[in-house]
Tab-separated table of N, CA, C and O in Angstrom:
chain	number	residue	atom	x	y	z
Y	1	UNK	N	-7.456	29.951	5.069
Y	1	UNK	CA	-7.547	28.777	5.931
Y	1	UNK	C	-7.143	29.219	7.342
Y	1	UNK	O	-6.062	29.743	7.548
Y	2	UNK	N	-8.021	28.962	8.314
Y	2	UNK	CA	-7.685	29.334	9.690
Y	2	UNK	C	-6.898	28.197	10.350
Y	2	UNK	O	-6.705	27.126	9.767
Y	3	UNK	N	-6.450	28.430	11.580
Y	3	UNK	CA	-5.617	27.448	12.277
Y	3	UNK	C	-6.343	26.124	12.486
Y	3	UNK	O	-5.750	25.046	12.338
Y	4	UNK	N	-7.610	26.175	12.803
Y	4	UNK	CA	-8.391	24.961	13.017
Y	4	UNK	C	-8.490	24.142	11.718
Y	4	UNK	O	-8.343	22.912	11.741
Y	5	UNK	N	-8.758	24.800	10.617
Y	5	UNK	CA	-8.831	24.108	9.320
Y	5	UNK	C	-7.474	23.513	8.950
Y	5	UNK	O	-7.414	22.406	8.387
Y	6	UNK	N	-6.409	24.208	9.272
Y	6	UNK	CA	-5.065	23.696	8.982
Y	6	UNK	C	-4.793	22.440	9.811
Y	6	UNK	O	-4.271	21.443	9.284
Y	7	UNK	N	-5.161	22.450	11.093
Y	7	UNK	CA	-4.992	21.262	11.937
Y	7	UNK	C	-5.809	20.094	11.389
Y	7	UNK	O	-5.344	18.953	11.350
Y	8	UNK	N	-7.032	20.379	10.966
Y	8	UNK	CA	-7.879	19.328	10.394
Y	8	UNK	C	-7.249	18.761	9.116
Y	8	UNK	O	-7.288	17.553	8.884
Y	9	UNK	N	-6.676	19.636	8.309
Y	9	UNK	CA	-6.027	19.181	7.072
Y	9	UNK	C	-4.821	18.306	7.400
Y	9	UNK	O	-4.605	17.268	6.751
Y	10	UNK	N	-4.036	18.679	8.391
Y	10	UNK	CA	-2.876	17.870	8.794
Y	10	UNK	C	-3.320	16.523	9.355
Y	10	UNK	O	-2.699	15.490	9.066
Y	11	UNK	N	-4.413	16.522	10.121
Y	11	UNK	CA	-4.964	15.257	10.625
Y	11	UNK	C	-5.451	14.386	9.464
Y	11	UNK	O	-5.268	13.163	9.472
Y	12	UNK	N	-6.080	15.010	8.485
Y	12	UNK	CA	-6.560	14.260	7.314
Y	12	UNK	C	-5.390	13.641	6.557
Y	12	UNK	O	-5.488	12.505	6.067
Y	13	UNK	N	-4.274	14.369	6.475
Y	13	UNK	CA	-3.085	13.809	5.817
Y	13	UNK	C	-2.576	12.575	6.569
Y	13	UNK	O	-2.159	11.593	5.942
Y	14	UNK	N	-2.626	12.608	7.903
Y	14	UNK	CA	-2.236	11.431	8.689
Y	14	UNK	C	-3.176	10.258	8.419
Y	14	UNK	O	-2.737	9.113	8.310
Y	15	UNK	N	-4.469	10.555	8.288
Y	15	UNK	CA	-5.452	9.504	7.990
Y	15	UNK	C	-5.170	8.906	6.610
Y	15	UNK	O	-5.201	7.686	6.430
Y	16	UNK	N	-4.876	9.757	5.634
Y	16	UNK	CA	-4.537	9.263	4.295
Y	16	UNK	C	-3.318	8.349	4.345
Y	16	UNK	O	-3.286	7.305	3.704
Y	17	UNK	N	-2.305	8.731	5.126
Y	17	UNK	CA	-1.096	7.905	5.234
Y	17	UNK	C	-1.447	6.536	5.816
Y	17	UNK	O	-0.996	5.503	5.314
Y	18	UNK	N	-2.268	6.531	6.859
Y	18	UNK	CA	-2.692	5.271	7.472
Y	18	UNK	C	-3.469	4.417	6.472
Y	18	UNK	O	-3.250	3.198	6.366
Y	19	UNK	N	-4.372	5.059	5.726
Y	19	UNK	CA	-5.147	4.332	4.715
Y	19	UNK	C	-4.225	3.760	3.633
Y	19	UNK	O	-4.411	2.616	3.206
Y	20	UNK	N	-3.253	4.549	3.200
Y	20	UNK	CA	-2.331	4.080	2.163
Y	20	UNK	C	-1.507	2.894	2.653
Y	20	UNK	O	-1.286	1.938	1.903
Y	21	UNK	N	-1.065	2.943	3.904
Y	21	UNK	CA	-0.323	1.806	4.461
Y	21	UNK	C	-1.188	0.554	4.489
Y	21	UNK	O	-0.746	-0.532	4.112
Y	22	UNK	N	-2.445	0.701	4.921
Y	22	UNK	CA	-3.356	-0.441	4.978
Y	22	UNK	C	-3.642	-0.985	3.583
Y	22	UNK	O	-3.657	-2.202	3.373
Y	23	UNK	N	-3.857	-0.089	2.631
Y	23	UNK	CA	-4.118	-0.525	1.254
Y	23	UNK	C	-2.900	-1.221	0.649
Y	23	UNK	O	-3.038	-2.220	-0.074
Y	24	UNK	N	-1.704	-0.710	0.946
Y	24	UNK	CA	-0.481	-1.345	0.437
Y	24	UNK	C	-0.329	-2.749	1.016
Y	24	UNK	O	0.037	-3.691	0.288
Y	25	UNK	N	-0.626	-2.913	2.305
Y	25	UNK	CA	-0.577	-4.245	2.919
Y	25	UNK	C	-1.603	-5.177	2.288
Y	25	UNK	O	-1.317	-6.342	2.015
Y	26	UNK	N	-2.794	-4.643	2.044
Y	26	UNK	CA	-3.844	-5.441	1.418
Y	26	UNK	C	-3.427	-5.864	0.009
Y	26	UNK	O	-3.620	-7.016	-0.384
Y	27	UNK	N	-2.840	-4.942	-0.733
Y	27	UNK	CA	-2.386	-5.262	-2.089
Y	27	UNK	C	-1.313	-6.342	-2.051
Y	27	UNK	O	-1.302	-7.245	-2.903
Y	28	UNK	N	-0.435	-6.280	-1.072
Y	28	UNK	CA	0.621	-7.287	-0.953
Y	28	UNK	C	0.020	-8.665	-0.662
Y	28	UNK	O	0.435	-9.672	-1.241
Y	29	UNK	N	-0.978	-8.701	0.200
Y	29	UNK	CA	-1.645	-9.967	0.511
Y	29	UNK	C	-2.354	-10.512	-0.733
Y	29	UNK	O	-2.268	-11.710	-1.037
Y	30	UNK	N	-3.051	-9.628	-1.460
Y	30	UNK	CA	-3.703	-10.065	-2.699
Y	30	UNK	C	-2.684	-10.592	-3.699
Y	30	UNK	O	-2.928	-11.591	-4.380
Y	31	UNK	N	-1.539	-9.931	-3.815
Y	31	UNK	CA	-0.503	-10.353	-4.765
Y	31	UNK	C	0.016	-11.740	-4.403
Y	31	UNK	O	0.169	-12.594	-5.274
Y	32	UNK	N	0.263	-11.978	-3.110
Y	32	UNK	CA	0.730	-13.304	-2.683
Y	32	UNK	C	-0.345	-14.359	-2.931
Y	32	UNK	O	-0.041	-15.464	-3.383
Y	33	UNK	N	-1.599	-14.012	-2.656
Y	33	UNK	CA	-2.704	-14.944	-2.897
Y	33	UNK	C	-2.838	-15.256	-4.378
Y	33	UNK	O	-3.091	-16.404	-4.758
Y	34	UNK	N	-2.666	-14.241	-5.212
Y	34	UNK	CA	-2.749	-14.427	-6.658
Y	34	UNK	C	-1.657	-15.369	-7.145
Y	34	UNK	O	-1.926	-16.300	-7.918
Y	35	UNK	N	-0.438	-15.153	-6.688
Y	35	UNK	CA	0.668	-16.021	-7.095
Y	35	UNK	C	0.421	-17.462	-6.665
Y	35	UNK	O	0.665	-18.397	-7.429
Y	36	UNK	N	-0.100	-17.645	-5.457
Y	36	UNK	CA	-0.405	-18.983	-4.961
Y	36	UNK	C	-1.518	-19.639	-5.783
Y	36	UNK	O	-1.434	-20.817	-6.147
Y	37	UNK	N	-2.552	-18.872	-6.103
Y	37	UNK	CA	-3.664	-19.412	-6.892
Y	37	UNK	C	-3.202	-19.796	-8.299
Y	37	UNK	O	-3.619	-20.830	-8.835
Y	38	UNK	N	-2.342	-18.974	-8.874
Y	38	UNK	CA	-1.826	-19.289	-10.217
Y	38	UNK	C	-0.984	-20.563	-10.170
Y	38	UNK	O	-1.107	-21.438	-11.035
Y	39	UNK	N	-0.119	-20.688	-9.155
Y	39	UNK	CA	0.689	-21.911	-9.016
Y	39	UNK	C	-0.211	-23.133	-8.875
Y	39	UNK	O	0.028	-24.169	-9.503
Y	40	UNK	N	-1.254	-23.001	-8.062
Y	40	UNK	CA	-2.182	-24.126	-7.867
Y	40	UNK	C	-2.865	-24.503	-9.173
Y	40	UNK	O	-2.945	-25.683	-9.528
Y	41	UNK	N	-3.354	-23.492	-9.868
Y	41	UNK	CA	-4.043	-23.742	-11.140
Y	41	UNK	C	-3.112	-24.427	-12.124
Y	41	UNK	O	-3.489	-25.416	-12.773
Y	42	UNK	N	-1.879	-23.920	-12.249
Y	42	UNK	CA	-0.943	-24.497	-13.220
Y	42	UNK	C	-0.540	-25.918	-12.842
Y	42	UNK	O	-0.379	-26.770	-13.720
Y	43	UNK	N	-0.410	-26.195	-11.556
Y	43	UNK	CA	-0.088	-27.553	-11.113
Y	43	UNK	C	-1.237	-28.498	-11.426
Y	43	UNK	O	-1.026	-29.611	-11.923
Y	44	UNK	N	-2.456	-28.042	-11.166
Y	44	UNK	CA	-3.622	-28.881	-11.479
Y	44	UNK	C	-3.720	-29.130	-12.976
Y	44	UNK	O	-4.053	-30.246	-13.406
Y	45	UNK	N	-3.439	-28.110	-13.776
Y	45	UNK	CA	-3.453	-28.291	-15.230
Y	45	UNK	C	-2.417	-29.320	-15.654
Y	45	UNK	O	-2.674	-30.134	-16.555
Y	46	UNK	N	-1.246	-29.278	-15.008
Y	46	UNK	CA	-0.199	-30.250	-15.342
Y	46	UNK	C	-0.680	-31.668	-15.061
Y	46	UNK	O	-0.474	-32.576	-15.876
Y	47	UNK	N	-1.338	-31.863	-13.935
Y	47	UNK	CA	-1.879	-33.189	-13.625
Y	47	UNK	C	-3.006	-33.559	-14.572
Y	47	UNK	O	-3.131	-34.709	-14.992
Y	48	UNK	N	-3.845	-32.600	-14.927
Y	48	UNK	CA	-4.969	-32.851	-15.819
Y	48	UNK	C	-4.475	-33.308	-17.194
Y	48	UNK	O	-5.053	-34.213	-17.807
Y	49	UNK	N	-3.386	-32.683	-17.647
Y	49	UNK	CA	-2.864	-32.996	-18.985
Y	49	UNK	C	-1.888	-34.173	-18.994
Y	49	UNK	O	-1.468	-34.610	-20.060
Y	50	UNK	N	-1.542	-34.683	-17.817
Y	50	UNK	CA	-0.568	-35.771	-17.733
Y	50	UNK	C	-1.238	-37.126	-17.933
Y	50	UNK	O	-2.416	-37.311	-17.645
Y	51	UNK	N	-0.432	-38.029	-18.433
Y	51	UNK	CA	-0.879	-39.421	-18.544
Y	51	UNK	C	-0.406	-40.165	-17.293
Y	51	UNK	O	0.566	-39.760	-16.648
Y	52	UNK	N	-1.087	-41.217	-16.951
Y	52	UNK	CA	-0.703	-41.993	-15.784
Y	52	UNK	C	0.770	-42.400	-15.887
Y	52	UNK	O	1.227	-42.873	-16.924
Y	53	UNK	N	1.521	-42.120	-14.802
Y	53	UNK	CA	2.945	-42.453	-14.756
Y	53	UNK	C	3.863	-41.312	-15.157
Y	53	UNK	O	5.076	-41.397	-14.954
Y	54	UNK	N	3.315	-40.246	-15.758
Y	54	UNK	CA	4.152	-39.089	-16.125
Y	54	UNK	C	4.715	-38.424	-14.873
Y	54	UNK	O	4.046	-38.364	-13.841
Y	55	UNK	N	5.964	-37.931	-14.989
Y	55	UNK	CA	6.563	-37.152	-13.905
Y	55	UNK	C	6.105	-35.702	-14.015
Y	55	UNK	O	6.074	-35.123	-15.099
Y	56	UNK	N	5.759	-35.128	-12.872
Y	56	UNK	CA	5.292	-33.741	-12.815
Y	56	UNK	C	6.020	-33.065	-11.657
Y	56	UNK	O	6.192	-33.662	-10.590
Y	57	UNK	N	6.441	-31.830	-11.866
Y	57	UNK	CA	7.022	-31.054	-10.777
Y	57	UNK	C	5.898	-30.353	-10.022
Y	57	UNK	O	5.092	-29.645	-10.610
Y	58	UNK	N	5.874	-30.560	-8.710
Y	58	UNK	CA	4.819	-30.004	-7.861
Y	58	UNK	C	5.443	-28.955	-6.938
Y	58	UNK	O	6.380	-29.268	-6.203
Y	59	UNK	N	4.937	-27.708	-6.981
Y	59	UNK	CA	5.485	-26.684	-6.084
Y	59	UNK	C	5.139	-26.995	-4.632
Y	59	UNK	O	4.019	-27.372	-4.316
Y	60	UNK	N	6.148	-26.829	-3.761
Y	60	UNK	CA	5.939	-27.079	-2.338
Y	60	UNK	C	6.214	-25.829	-1.503
Y	60	UNK	O	6.226	-25.877	-0.287
Y	61	UNK	N	6.407	-24.694	-2.181
Y	61	UNK	CA	6.659	-23.430	-1.498
Y	61	UNK	C	8.126	-23.061	-1.528
Y	61	UNK	O	8.991	-23.904	-1.767
Y	62	UNK	N	8.388	-21.795	-1.304
Y	62	UNK	CA	9.767	-21.322	-1.276
Y	62	UNK	C	10.496	-21.532	-2.585
Y	62	UNK	O	11.694	-21.803	-2.591
Y	63	UNK	N	9.793	-21.433	-3.698
Y	63	UNK	CA	10.358	-21.651	-5.034
Y	63	UNK	C	11.008	-23.026	-5.149
Y	63	UNK	O	12.000	-23.210	-5.839
Y	64	UNK	N	10.428	-24.000	-4.454
Y	64	UNK	CA	10.936	-25.369	-4.468
Y	64	UNK	C	9.872	-26.305	-5.032
Y	64	UNK	O	8.677	-26.072	-4.856
Y	65	UNK	N	10.354	-27.363	-5.685
Y	65	UNK	CA	9.459	-28.319	-6.329
Y	65	UNK	C	9.908	-29.733	-5.996
Y	65	UNK	O	11.088	-29.977	-5.748
Y	66	UNK	N	8.960	-30.665	-5.994
Y	66	UNK	CA	9.276	-32.083	-5.875
Y	66	UNK	C	8.680	-32.786	-7.087
Y	66	UNK	O	7.685	-32.339	-7.656
Y	67	UNK	N	9.285	-33.869	-7.431
Y	67	UNK	CA	8.801	-34.663	-8.554
Y	67	UNK	C	7.724	-35.624	-8.053
Y	67	UNK	O	7.848	-36.207	-6.981
Y	68	UNK	N	6.661	-35.755	-8.846
Y	68	UNK	CA	5.577	-36.672	-8.505
Y	68	UNK	C	5.126	-37.381	-9.773
Y	68	UNK	O	5.321	-36.869	-10.875
Y	69	UNK	N	4.560	-38.525	-9.614
Y	69	UNK	CA	4.039	-39.274	-10.752
Y	69	UNK	C	2.526	-39.135	-10.789
Y	69	UNK	O	1.853	-39.245	-9.772
Y	70	UNK	N	2.001	-38.887	-11.966
Y	70	UNK	CA	0.553	-38.801	-12.159
Y	70	UNK	C	-0.049	-40.180	-11.995
Y	70	UNK	O	0.474	-41.160	-12.518
Y	71	UNK	N	-1.162	-40.251	-11.263
Y	71	UNK	CA	-1.800	-41.541	-11.014
Y	71	UNK	C	-3.002	-41.786	-11.901
Y	71	UNK	O	-3.527	-42.888	-11.942
Y	72	UNK	N	-3.482	-40.744	-12.558
Y	72	UNK	CA	-4.694	-40.887	-13.351
Y	72	UNK	C	-5.944	-40.760	-12.510
Y	72	UNK	O	-7.054	-40.966	-13.014
Y	73	UNK	N	-5.797	-40.400	-11.237
Y	73	UNK	CA	-6.926	-40.264	-10.312
Y	73	UNK	C	-7.849	-39.114	-10.714
Y	73	UNK	O	-9.063	-39.200	-10.564
Y	74	UNK	N	-7.275	-38.020	-11.234
Y	74	UNK	CA	-8.036	-36.842	-11.676
Y	74	UNK	C	-8.918	-36.230	-10.600
Y	74	UNK	O	-10.022	-35.759	-10.871
Y	75	UNK	N	-8.440	-36.236	-9.362
Y	75	UNK	CA	-9.137	-35.597	-8.252
Y	75	UNK	C	-8.172	-34.605	-7.602
Y	75	UNK	O	-6.957	-34.768	-7.643
Y	76	UNK	N	-8.732	-33.576	-6.997
Y	76	UNK	CA	-7.943	-32.601	-6.250
Y	76	UNK	C	-8.740	-32.174	-5.035
Y	76	UNK	O	-9.969	-32.187	-5.041
Y	77	UNK	N	-8.029	-31.801	-3.990
Y	77	UNK	CA	-8.665	-31.228	-2.809
Y	77	UNK	C	-8.387	-29.735	-2.873
Y	77	UNK	O	-7.243	-29.300	-2.958
Y	78	UNK	N	-9.472	-28.960	-2.860
Y	78	UNK	CA	-9.385	-27.518	-3.081
Y	78	UNK	C	-9.926	-26.781	-1.864
Y	78	UNK	O	-11.010	-27.099	-1.371
Y	79	UNK	N	-9.163	-25.794	-1.392
Y	79	UNK	CA	-9.632	-24.943	-0.313
Y	79	UNK	C	-10.680	-23.982	-0.847
Y	79	UNK	O	-10.461	-23.310	-1.850
Y	80	UNK	N	-11.836	-23.938	-0.175
Y	80	UNK	CA	-12.921	-23.069	-0.644
Y	80	UNK	C	-13.160	-21.890	0.299
Y	80	UNK	O	-14.081	-21.111	0.103
Y	81	UNK	N	-12.320	-21.753	1.325
Y	81	UNK	CA	-12.443	-20.639	2.256
Y	81	UNK	C	-12.732	-21.109	3.661
Y	81	UNK	O	-13.188	-22.240	3.882
Y	82	UNK	N	-12.441	-20.258	4.623
Y	82	UNK	CA	-12.679	-20.540	6.044
Y	82	UNK	C	-12.112	-21.888	6.470
Y	82	UNK	O	-12.751	-22.632	7.215
Y	83	UNK	N	-10.948	-22.210	5.951
Y	83	UNK	CA	-10.247	-23.464	6.282
Y	83	UNK	C	-11.066	-24.697	5.938
Y	83	UNK	O	-10.965	-25.730	6.604
Y	84	UNK	N	-11.886	-24.593	4.913
Y	84	UNK	CA	-12.691	-25.722	4.455
Y	84	UNK	C	-12.186	-26.122	3.076
Y	84	UNK	O	-11.993	-25.279	2.203
Y	85	UNK	N	-11.973	-27.420	2.892
Y	85	UNK	CA	-11.525	-27.953	1.614
Y	85	UNK	C	-12.501	-29.027	1.152
Y	85	UNK	O	-13.123	-29.710	1.967
Y	86	UNK	N	-12.631	-29.136	-0.150
Y	86	UNK	CA	-13.506	-30.160	-0.732
Y	86	UNK	C	-12.767	-30.872	-1.857
Y	86	UNK	O	-11.854	-30.315	-2.467
Y	87	UNK	N	-13.176	-32.088	-2.117
Y	87	UNK	CA	-12.613	-32.845	-3.225
Y	87	UNK	C	-13.391	-32.507	-4.489
Y	87	UNK	O	-14.625	-32.460	-4.473
Y	88	UNK	N	-12.654	-32.257	-5.564
Y	88	UNK	CA	-13.281	-31.952	-6.856
Y	88	UNK	C	-12.568	-32.747	-7.936
Y	88	UNK	O	-11.404	-33.108	-7.794
Y	89	UNK	N	-13.287	-33.007	-9.020
Y	89	UNK	CA	-12.627	-33.545	-10.203
Y	89	UNK	C	-11.656	-32.491	-10.699
Y	89	UNK	O	-11.899	-31.285	-10.555
Y	90	UNK	N	-10.555	-32.894	-11.299
Y	90	UNK	CA	-9.543	-31.939	-11.752
Y	90	UNK	C	-10.093	-30.850	-12.670
Y	90	UNK	O	-9.768	-29.680	-12.477
Y	91	UNK	N	-10.930	-31.180	-13.658
Y	91	UNK	CA	-11.457	-30.085	-14.495
Y	91	UNK	C	-12.231	-29.048	-13.679
Y	91	UNK	O	-12.079	-27.845	-13.890
Y	92	UNK	N	-13.035	-29.505	-12.708
Y	92	UNK	CA	-13.783	-28.575	-11.861
Y	92	UNK	C	-12.837	-27.804	-10.949
Y	92	UNK	O	-13.042	-26.613	-10.688
Y	93	UNK	N	-11.785	-28.460	-10.480
Y	93	UNK	CA	-10.803	-27.792	-9.621
Y	93	UNK	C	-10.051	-26.714	-10.404
Y	93	UNK	O	-9.828	-25.616	-9.886
Y	94	UNK	N	-9.685	-27.011	-11.638
Y	94	UNK	CA	-9.006	-26.020	-12.477
Y	94	UNK	C	-9.933	-24.836	-12.719
Y	94	UNK	O	-9.521	-23.674	-12.611
Y	95	UNK	N	-11.189	-25.099	-13.010
Y	95	UNK	CA	-12.166	-24.023	-13.231
Y	95	UNK	C	-12.346	-23.189	-11.969
Y	95	UNK	O	-12.417	-21.958	-12.030
Y	96	UNK	N	-12.394	-23.857	-10.820
Y	96	UNK	CA	-12.515	-23.141	-9.550
Y	96	UNK	C	-11.310	-22.222	-9.346
Y	96	UNK	O	-11.460	-21.070	-8.923
Y	97	UNK	N	-10.119	-22.713	-9.653
Y	97	UNK	CA	-8.911	-21.903	-9.492
Y	97	UNK	C	-8.884	-20.768	-10.505
Y	97	UNK	O	-8.411	-19.669	-10.201
Y	98	UNK	N	-9.392	-21.003	-11.714
Y	98	UNK	CA	-9.503	-19.921	-12.711
Y	98	UNK	C	-10.368	-18.799	-12.158
Y	98	UNK	O	-10.020	-17.618	-12.274
Y	99	UNK	N	-11.484	-19.161	-11.546
Y	99	UNK	CA	-12.385	-18.171	-10.958
Y	99	UNK	C	-11.704	-17.449	-9.800
Y	99	UNK	O	-11.838	-16.232	-9.649
Y	100	UNK	N	-10.969	-18.197	-8.987
Y	100	UNK	CA	-10.241	-17.585	-7.869
Y	100	UNK	C	-9.212	-16.577	-8.376
Y	100	UNK	O	-9.090	-15.476	-7.826
Y	101	UNK	N	-8.474	-16.946	-9.420
Y	101	UNK	CA	-7.477	-16.038	-10.004
Y	101	UNK	C	-8.165	-14.769	-10.486
Y	101	UNK	O	-7.685	-13.652	-10.239
Y	102	UNK	N	-9.308	-14.922	-11.144
Y	102	UNK	CA	-10.047	-13.753	-11.642
Y	102	UNK	C	-10.508	-12.866	-10.486
Y	102	UNK	O	-10.341	-11.640	-10.537
Y	103	UNK	N	-11.070	-13.465	-9.447
Y	103	UNK	CA	-11.562	-12.690	-8.310
Y	103	UNK	C	-10.425	-11.954	-7.599
Y	103	UNK	O	-10.574	-10.783	-7.232
Y	104	UNK	N	-9.309	-12.629	-7.411
Y	104	UNK	CA	-8.166	-11.998	-6.740
Y	104	UNK	C	-7.591	-10.886	-7.616
Y	104	UNK	O	-7.249	-9.809	-7.112
Y	105	UNK	N	-7.527	-11.126	-8.917
Y	105	UNK	CA	-7.038	-10.094	-9.839
Y	105	UNK	C	-7.940	-8.862	-9.785
Y	105	UNK	O	-7.447	-7.724	-9.748
Y	106	UNK	N	-9.243	-9.086	-9.774
Y	106	UNK	CA	-10.196	-7.963	-9.675
Y	106	UNK	C	-10.011	-7.204	-8.364
Y	106	UNK	O	-10.024	-5.975	-8.343
Y	107	UNK	N	-9.850	-7.937	-7.265
Y	107	UNK	CA	-9.658	-7.290	-5.961
Y	107	UNK	C	-8.350	-6.505	-5.938
Y	107	UNK	O	-8.294	-5.391	-5.396
Y	108	UNK	N	-7.316	-7.057	-6.548
Y	108	UNK	CA	-6.029	-6.363	-6.625
Y	108	UNK	C	-6.152	-5.096	-7.452
Y	108	UNK	O	-5.618	-4.041	-7.084
Y	109	UNK	N	-6.918	-5.166	-8.527
Y	109	UNK	CA	-7.135	-3.985	-9.373
Y	109	UNK	C	-7.897	-2.911	-8.602
Y	109	UNK	O	-7.533	-1.726	-8.638
Y	110	UNK	N	-8.951	-3.307	-7.900
Y	110	UNK	CA	-9.731	-2.343	-7.108
Y	110	UNK	C	-8.871	-1.709	-6.014
Y	110	UNK	O	-8.977	-0.504	-5.744
Y	111	UNK	N	-8.023	-2.508	-5.406
Y	111	UNK	CA	-7.134	-1.980	-4.375
Y	111	UNK	C	-6.151	-0.983	-4.979
Y	111	UNK	O	-5.891	0.074	-4.391
Y	112	UNK	N	-5.626	-1.292	-6.148
Y	112	UNK	CA	-4.728	-0.359	-6.835
Y	112	UNK	C	-5.429	0.953	-7.160
Y	112	UNK	O	-4.841	2.036	-7.021
Y	113	UNK	N	-6.680	0.852	-7.585
Y	113	UNK	CA	-7.460	2.063	-7.876
Y	113	UNK	C	-7.685	2.877	-6.607
Y	113	UNK	O	-7.584	4.112	-6.627
Y	114	UNK	N	-7.968	2.192	-5.497
Y	114	UNK	CA	-8.161	2.896	-4.224
Y	114	UNK	C	-6.867	3.570	-3.783
Y	114	UNK	O	-6.891	4.699	-3.258
Y	115	UNK	N	-5.751	2.907	-4.003
Y	115	UNK	CA	-4.454	3.510	-3.683
Y	115	UNK	C	-4.251	4.773	-4.510
Y	115	UNK	O	-3.863	5.821	-3.980
Y	116	UNK	N	-4.522	4.687	-5.806
Y	116	UNK	CA	-4.350	5.855	-6.685
Y	116	UNK	C	-5.244	7.015	-6.264
Y	116	UNK	O	-4.807	8.173	-6.235
Y	117	UNK	N	-6.495	6.708	-5.940
Y	117	UNK	CA	-7.434	7.753	-5.515
Y	117	UNK	C	-6.988	8.399	-4.201
Y	117	UNK	O	-7.029	9.621	-4.050
Y	118	UNK	N	-6.558	7.571	-3.264
Y	118	UNK	CA	-6.128	8.082	-1.966
Y	118	UNK	C	-4.852	8.911	-2.109
Y	118	UNK	O	-4.721	9.974	-1.498
Y	119	UNK	N	-3.924	8.433	-2.942
Y	119	UNK	CA	-2.696	9.205	-3.183
Y	119	UNK	C	-3.011	10.548	-3.815
Y	119	UNK	O	-2.413	11.568	-3.450
Y	120	UNK	N	-3.935	10.571	-4.756
Y	120	UNK	CA	-4.308	11.835	-5.418
Y	120	UNK	C	-4.924	12.799	-4.414
Y	120	UNK	O	-4.582	13.995	-4.392
Y	121	UNK	N	-5.817	12.296	-3.569
Y	121	UNK	CA	-6.446	13.157	-2.568
Y	121	UNK	C	-5.402	13.686	-1.584
Y	121	UNK	O	-5.421	14.868	-1.218
Y	122	UNK	N	-4.476	12.827	-1.185
Y	122	UNK	CA	-3.422	13.248	-0.253
Y	122	UNK	C	-2.507	14.280	-0.910
Y	122	UNK	O	-2.112	15.263	-0.256
Y	123	UNK	N	-2.177	14.073	-2.179
Y	123	UNK	CA	-1.342	15.049	-2.906
Y	123	UNK	C	-2.025	16.404	-2.971
Y	123	UNK	O	-1.402	17.442	-2.711
Y	124	UNK	N	-3.303	16.410	-3.315
Y	124	UNK	CA	-4.052	17.664	-3.412
Y	124	UNK	C	-4.114	18.385	-2.067
Y	124	UNK	O	-3.903	19.597	-1.991
Y	125	UNK	N	-4.406	17.626	-1.023
Y	125	UNK	CA	-4.479	18.231	0.304
Y	125	UNK	C	-3.105	18.716	0.761
Y	125	UNK	O	-2.972	19.799	1.332
Y	126	UNK	N	-2.080	17.941	0.475
Y	126	UNK	CA	-0.716	18.335	0.828
Y	126	UNK	C	-0.319	19.628	0.124
Y	126	UNK	O	0.298	20.510	0.728
Y	127	UNK	N	-0.704	19.750	-1.128
Y	127	UNK	CA	-0.423	20.970	-1.881
Y	127	UNK	C	-1.154	22.159	-1.259
Y	127	UNK	O	-0.571	23.246	-1.101
Y	128	UNK	N	-2.388	21.962	-0.872
Y	128	UNK	CA	-3.162	23.021	-0.225
Y	128	UNK	C	-2.490	23.449	1.080
Y	128	UNK	O	-2.365	24.645	1.367
Y	129	UNK	N	-2.057	22.480	1.878
Y	129	UNK	CA	-1.386	22.785	3.145
Y	129	UNK	C	-0.078	23.521	2.874
Y	129	UNK	O	0.231	24.519	3.544
Y	130	UNK	N	0.670	23.050	1.895
Y	130	UNK	CA	1.942	23.701	1.547
Y	130	UNK	C	1.701	25.145	1.117
Y	130	UNK	O	2.423	26.047	1.524
Y	131	UNK	N	0.696	25.365	0.322
Y	131	UNK	CA	0.377	26.723	-0.119
Y	131	UNK	C	-0.021	27.604	1.066
Y	131	UNK	O	0.349	28.779	1.118
Y	132	UNK	N	-0.747	27.014	2.012
Y	132	UNK	CA	-1.128	27.767	3.208
Y	132	UNK	C	0.108	28.142	4.029
Y	132	UNK	O	0.214	29.282	4.509
Y	133	UNK	N	1.049	27.216	4.181
Y	133	UNK	CA	2.276	27.535	4.889
Y	133	UNK	C	3.049	28.651	4.190
Y	133	UNK	O	3.571	29.566	4.830
Y	134	UNK	N	3.118	28.560	2.873
Y	134	UNK	CA	3.823	29.593	2.110
Y	134	UNK	C	3.122	30.946	2.256
Y	134	UNK	O	3.778	31.983	2.382
Y	135	UNK	N	1.807	30.936	2.222
Y	135	UNK	CA	1.049	32.176	2.389
Y	135	UNK	C	1.336	32.804	3.758
Y	135	UNK	O	1.500	34.010	3.895
Y	136	UNK	N	1.440	31.944	4.782
Y	136	UNK	CA	1.692	32.440	6.142
Y	136	UNK	C	3.124	32.953	6.310
Y	136	UNK	O	3.378	33.758	7.191
Y	137	UNK	N	4.024	32.487	5.471
Y	137	UNK	CA	5.411	32.932	5.528
Y	137	UNK	C	5.585	34.345	4.978
Y	137	UNK	O	6.546	35.018	5.300
Y	138	UNK	N	4.659	34.779	4.167
Y	138	UNK	CA	4.776	36.093	3.505
Y	138	UNK	C	4.474	37.227	4.406
Y	138	UNK	O	3.879	37.350	5.330
């Protein structure tokens, strides 16, 4: 490995680090979105299974809940993206949230796979660079 190739390898390692940081941030965002979608789905299920007048705990964020009474309305307003929300019947809203949970889980899995692949490539390149440094020390 000549000096130019070594510099390119070191630059590539910096690129891998940047990619890993971005992927880790993306995974964190997906994880938070997944937790929120699961909470939404479970809250909607609670309302769907409740009888009119039943008390239900509704998450309001920050691991906090408020008590609410089921009205029997069986409607929910669901965010569908780009700050747009629509009213859906509760069964359709629960199904929509099930699909959202699946999509976010899939995206989180793909991101984890990309992290693993990038880490492996960085490890291999780092080992090559380390071996080159050791060779130059001899």
